[in-house]
Coordinates of C-alpha atoms in Angstrom, one line a residue:
Chain C
M1 CA 0.0 0.0 0.0
S2 CA 1.6 3.2 -1.1
I3 CA 0.3 6.7 -1.5
G4 CA 3.0 7.9 -3.8
E5 CA 4.0 11.6 -3.9
S6 CA 1.2 14.2 -4.1
K7 CA 1.2 18.0 -3.6
Y8 CA 0.5 17.3 0.1
T9 CA 3.4 14.8 0.6
E10 CA 6.1 16.7 -1.3
T11 CA 9.3 16.4 0.6
A12 CA 12.3 18.6 0.4
K13 CA 15.0 17.3 -2.1
T14 CA 17.7 19.8 -1.4
R15 CA 19.6 20.7 1.8
R16 CA 18.2 24.2 1.6
G17 CA 14.6 22.9 1.4
K18 CA 15.1 20.5 4.3
I19 CA 16.5 23.3 6.5
A20 CA 13.6 25.5 5.5
V21 CA 11.0 22.9 6.5
L22 CA 12.9 22.2 9.8
L23 CA 13.0 26.0 10.5
L24 CA 9.3 26.3 9.8
W25 CA 8.5 23.7 12.5
L26 CA 11.0 25.2 14.9
V27 CA 9.5 28.6 14.5
A28 CA 6.0 27.1 14.8
A29 CA 6.9 25.3 18.0
I30 CA 8.5 28.5 19.5
I31 CA 5.3 30.5 18.7
Y32 CA 3.1 27.8 20.3
I33 CA 5.3 27.6 23.4
A34 CA 5.1 31.4 23.7
L35 CA 1.3 31.2 23.4
G36 CA 1.2 28.4 26.0
V37 CA 3.3 30.4 28.4
W38 CA 1.1 33.5 27.9
I39 CA -2.3 31.8 28.3
P40 CA -1.7 28.2 29.5
W41 CA -5.4 27.5 30.2
V42 CA -6.2 28.1 26.6
F43 CA -3.3 26.5 24.8
L44 CA -2.0 23.8 27.1
L45 CA -4.9 21.7 28.3
G46 CA -5.2 19.0 25.6
F47 CA -3.6 18.1 22.3
W48 CA -6.8 18.7 20.3
Q49 CA -6.3 22.5 21.1
S50 CA -3.1 22.4 19.0
A51 CA -4.6 20.3 16.2
I52 CA -5.8 23.2 14.1
Y53 CA -2.4 24.9 14.5
V54 CA -0.6 21.6 13.5
A55 CA -2.9 21.3 10.5
A56 CA -2.0 24.9 9.4
V57 CA 1.7 24.3 9.6
T58 CA 1.4 20.9 7.9
A59 CA -0.5 22.6 5.0
L60 CA 2.2 25.3 4.9
S61 CA 5.1 22.8 4.7
P62 CA 4.6 21.8 1.0
M63 CA 4.6 25.5 0.0
V64 CA 7.9 26.0 1.8
V65 CA 9.3 22.9 0.0
R66 CA 8.2 24.4 -3.4
R67 CA 9.7 27.7 -2.5
F68 CA 13.1 26.5 -1.3
G69 CA 13.5 23.2 -3.1
Chain A
M1 CA 0.7 12.0 37.7
S2 CA 2.6 12.5 34.5
W3 CA 1.8 15.5 32.4
A4 CA 3.1 15.3 28.8
A5 CA 5.1 12.1 28.7
H6 CA 1.8 10.3 27.7
D7 CA 1.6 12.4 24.5
I8 CA 5.1 11.4 23.4
E9 CA 5.6 7.8 24.5
P10 CA 3.5 6.2 21.7
Y11 CA 5.8 7.6 19.0
L12 CA 9.0 6.4 20.6
L13 CA 7.4 3.0 21.3
R14 CA 6.6 2.8 17.6
A15 CA 10.1 3.8 16.6
K16 CA 11.5 1.1 18.9
L17 CA 9.0 -1.7 18.3
G18 CA 8.3 -1.1 14.6
A19 CA 5.1 -1.9 12.6
S20 CA 3.6 -4.0 15.3
I21 CA 2.6 -0.7 17.0
S22 CA -0.3 1.4 15.6
V23 CA 0.5 5.0 16.7
P24 CA -3.2 6.2 16.9
F25 CA -4.3 3.2 19.0
C26 CA -1.2 3.5 21.2
I27 CA -2.1 7.2 21.7
I28 CA -5.7 6.4 22.6
G29 CA -4.4 3.8 25.0
S30 CA -2.0 6.3 26.5
Y31 CA -4.8 8.8 27.1
S32 CA -7.4 6.2 28.2
P33 CA -6.7 5.9 31.9
D34 CA -7.4 9.7 32.5
I35 CA -9.9 10.4 29.8
L36 CA -12.9 10.4 32.1
T37 CA -11.4 11.9 35.2
K38 CA -8.9 14.7 34.5
W39 CA -11.5 17.5 34.6
A40 CA -13.1 16.1 37.8
V41 CA -9.6 15.9 39.4
Y42 CA -8.7 19.5 38.7
G43 CA -12.1 21.2 39.0
L44 CA -13.6 23.7 36.7
D45 CA -11.0 26.4 36.7
F46 CA -7.2 26.8 36.5
S47 CA -6.7 27.6 40.2
G48 CA -8.6 24.5 41.4
S49 CA -11.0 26.5 43.6
K50 CA -14.1 25.2 41.8
K51 CA -14.0 21.6 43.0
L52 CA -16.2 19.0 41.4
V53 CA -15.5 16.1 43.7
E54 CA -14.7 15.9 47.4
D55 CA -11.8 13.5 47.1
P56 CA -10.1 13.8 43.7
I57 CA -7.4 11.3 44.6
K58 CA -9.8 8.6 45.4
L59 CA -11.8 9.3 42.2
H60 CA -8.7 9.4 40.0
R61 CA -6.7 6.5 41.4
G62 CA -8.8 4.7 44.1
W63 CA -11.8 2.5 44.7
P64 CA -14.6 3.3 44.9
G65 CA -13.7 5.7 42.1
V66 CA -12.3 5.4 38.6
G67 CA -8.9 4.1 39.6
F68 CA -9.6 0.8 37.9
T69 CA -8.7 2.6 34.6
H70 CA -5.1 2.5 35.8
S71 CA -5.1 -1.3 36.3
L72 CA -3.4 -3.8 34.0
L73 CA -6.6 -5.7 33.4
F74 CA -8.8 -2.7 32.3
S75 CA -6.8 -2.0 29.1
V76 CA -6.7 -5.7 28.3
L77 CA -10.5 -5.8 28.4
I78 CA -10.9 -2.7 26.3
A79 CA -8.3 -4.2 23.9
L80 CA -10.4 -7.3 23.6
V81 CA -13.4 -5.2 22.6
I82 CA -11.1 -3.4 20.0
F83 CA -10.0 -6.8 18.6
L84 CA -13.5 -8.2 18.4
W85 CA -14.7 -5.1 16.6
S86 CA -11.7 -4.7 14.3
K87 CA -10.1 -8.1 14.0
N88 CA -6.8 -6.1 14.0
R89 CA -4.4 -7.5 16.6
A90 CA -1.9 -4.6 16.2
W91 CA -4.6 -2.1 17.2
A92 CA -5.5 -4.1 20.3
V93 CA -1.9 -4.7 21.3
S94 CA -1.0 -1.1 20.7
F95 CA -3.9 0.1 22.9
V96 CA -2.6 -2.1 25.8
I97 CA 1.0 -0.9 25.3
G98 CA -0.1 2.7 25.3
A99 CA -2.2 2.3 28.4
W100 CA 0.4 0.3 30.3
A101 CA 3.0 3.0 29.5
H102 CA 0.7 5.5 31.1
V103 CA 0.0 3.2 34.1
F104 CA 3.7 2.6 34.7
S105 CA 4.5 6.3 34.4
D106 CA 1.9 7.0 37.1
T107 CA 3.5 4.5 39.5
L108 CA 6.3 7.1 39.8
D109 CA 4.2 9.5 41.9
S110 CA 3.2 9.3 45.6
V111 CA -0.3 7.9 45.0
G112 CA 0.5 5.3 42.4
V113 CA -2.0 2.9 40.8
M114 CA -4.0 -0.2 41.6
L115 CA -2.1 -2.3 39.2
F116 CA -3.9 -5.6 40.0
F117 CA -7.4 -4.3 40.5
P118 CA -10.0 -6.0 40.9
F119 CA -7.9 -8.7 42.5
S120 CA -6.2 -6.2 44.9
E121 CA -6.7 -2.6 45.8
W122 CA -3.0 -2.3 46.7
H123 CA -1.2 0.7 45.0
L124 CA 2.2 0.4 43.4
H125 CA 3.9 3.8 44.0
F126 CA 7.6 4.7 43.8
D127 CA 7.2 8.2 45.4
L128 CA 9.6 9.9 43.1
W129 CA 7.4 13.0 43.1
Q130 CA 4.3 14.1 44.9
Y131 CA 0.8 13.8 43.5
V132 CA -0.6 17.3 43.6
G133 CA -3.7 17.0 41.4
E134 CA -6.1 17.8 44.2
A135 CA -4.5 21.3 44.5
G136 CA -5.7 22.3 41.0
R137 CA -4.0 22.5 37.6
G138 CA -1.9 25.5 38.3
H139 CA -0.3 24.3 41.5
D140 CA 0.1 20.8 40.0
A141 CA 2.0 22.3 37.0
V142 CA 4.4 24.1 39.4
A143 CA 4.8 21.0 41.6
Y144 CA 5.3 18.6 38.7
Y145 CA 7.6 20.7 36.5
T146 CA 9.9 21.8 39.4
S147 CA 10.3 18.2 40.7
F148 CA 11.5 14.9 39.3
G149 CA 8.3 14.8 37.2
G150 CA 9.6 17.7 35.1
L151 CA 12.8 15.7 34.5
W152 CA 10.7 12.7 33.5
D153 CA 8.9 14.8 30.8
I154 CA 12.2 16.4 29.7
F155 CA 13.6 12.9 29.2
W156 CA 10.8 12.0 26.8
A157 CA 10.9 15.4 25.0
L158 CA 14.7 15.1 24.4
W159 CA 14.3 11.6 23.2
L160 CA 11.6 12.8 20.7
A161 CA 13.9 15.7 19.6
A162 CA 16.7 13.2 18.9
R163 CA 14.3 11.1 16.8
W164 CA 12.6 14.1 15.1
R165 CA 12.7 12.4 11.7
I166 CA 9.9 10.1 12.8
L167 CA 7.6 13.1 12.5
T168 CA 8.6 14.0 8.9
T169 CA 6.3 13.7 6.0
S170 CA 8.6 11.2 4.2
Y171 CA 8.8 9.0 7.3
F172 CA 5.0 9.0 7.6
V173 CA 4.6 8.2 3.9
E174 CA 7.2 5.4 3.8
N175 CA 6.9 3.8 7.2
I176 CA 3.7 4.7 9.0
F177 CA 1.0 5.0 6.3
P178 CA 1.6 1.6 4.5
T179 CA 1.7 -0.4 7.7
D180 CA -1.5 0.5 9.4
P181 CA -5.0 0.4 7.7
F182 CA -6.1 3.2 10.0
W183 CA -4.2 5.8 7.9
P184 CA -5.8 5.1 4.4
W185 CA -9.2 5.2 6.3
V186 CA -8.3 8.6 7.8
K187 CA -7.0 9.9 4.5
G188 CA -10.3 8.9 2.9
K189 CA -12.2 10.9 5.5
I190 CA -10.2 14.0 6.0
G191 CA -7.4 14.0 3.3
M192 CA -3.7 13.8 3.5
I193 CA -3.2 17.0 5.5
G194 CA -5.7 15.7 8.0
A195 CA -3.9 12.3 8.3
L196 CA -0.6 14.0 8.8
T197 CA -2.2 16.3 11.4
V198 CA -3.7 13.4 13.3
Y199 CA -0.3 11.7 13.2
R200 CA 1.7 14.7 14.5
S201 CA -0.6 16.5 16.8
S202 CA 0.0 14.5 20.0
A203 CA 3.8 14.6 19.6
F204 CA 3.8 18.3 18.8
F205 CA 1.5 19.1 21.7
G206 CA 3.6 16.9 24.1
F207 CA 6.8 18.6 23.1
V208 CA 5.7 22.2 23.2
S209 CA 3.6 21.8 26.4
I210 CA 6.6 20.4 28.3
A211 CA 8.7 23.5 27.2
A212 CA 5.8 25.9 27.9
W213 CA 4.8 24.5 31.3
M214 CA 8.5 24.4 32.4
I215 CA 8.9 28.1 31.4
W216 CA 5.6 29.0 33.0
A217 CA 6.4 27.2 36.3
L218 CA 9.9 28.7 36.6
F219 CA 9.4 32.3 35.2
V220 CA 5.8 33.3 35.2
N221 CA 4.1 31.8 38.3
K222 CA 4.9 33.5 41.6
F223 CA 4.6 30.4 43.6
H224 CA 7.8 28.4 44.4
P225 CA 9.5 29.0 41.0
S226 CA 12.6 26.9 41.7
F227 CA 13.6 23.3 41.1
D228 CA 13.3 20.7 43.9
W229 CA 15.0 17.6 42.7
T230 CA 14.6 15.6 45.9
V231 CA 12.9 12.2 46.1
G232 CA 9.2 12.8 46.9
G233 CA 9.5 16.5 46.0
P234 CA 8.5 19.2 45.9
Q235 CA 8.8 19.4 49.7
W236 CA 6.3 22.3 50.0
A237 CA 3.5 20.1 48.6
P238 CA 1.3 18.2 51.1
K239 CA 2.3 14.6 51.5
V240 CA -0.4 12.4 50.0
G241 CA -0.6 8.7 49.4
P242 CA -3.1 6.1 48.2
R243 CA -6.7 6.3 49.4

């Protein structure tokens, strides 16, 4: 069973692209940590609260791959 | 209790044990012991002043109460239901492994768990850190993240950071998706972005919440913002045991 490569599963082929995607997730994590420290009772009570945020970053990732390679 | 280790353990168990582990069922298993009781333990607000039950410890870990969800047998029974419904052995086994990882993590605090319920109400507890759930979520966060509990979570967060590749799209596509029929089903329902989100959410949340709670406990709260790495710490917390 394979899903092949689609526009949603594009992965970075170059070193530049891989670093860009890694940086995207690092920045996303830092922003979420800051939100959590700021209002913990809104952002840190359950993983479902971060799901929309994770979906947005996941959707952004293929765009970063296309931009940086 | 353990705060965010439960969010991360399933991924590292999958990385260690391979395709015999279904990440989503291991996550569900990992959450299952607390799924009905967390809100009742902490009360309706962050400070813990709006109590819902008189004895949160007994409700959470004891009997009469919902402490049976932290027994070895409970998850086996639920896994049996999962197996009868799905005929998928990996899903059932993953549920048990996730739940047992949670149960053994919870033996490290001062209340522990009724491991052999219903045959015995004896609690296995190693007293490495105090159980402070009855004081409310805010105080519990300070107590947990400034004691050995915080180190326990950091251990899992660092391990996940070292194995960050297991969260990449290519790892998911090559190693996770083809080995578990759950993922094609999810993809059919909510698409590939949705499947990737379901896969990553618990790990992402576990990692960021460990960092955020640690920073909050040490630098934002005004209540004992310092580490207490002594056995049974933090020492300011009331000593509580099994009920």
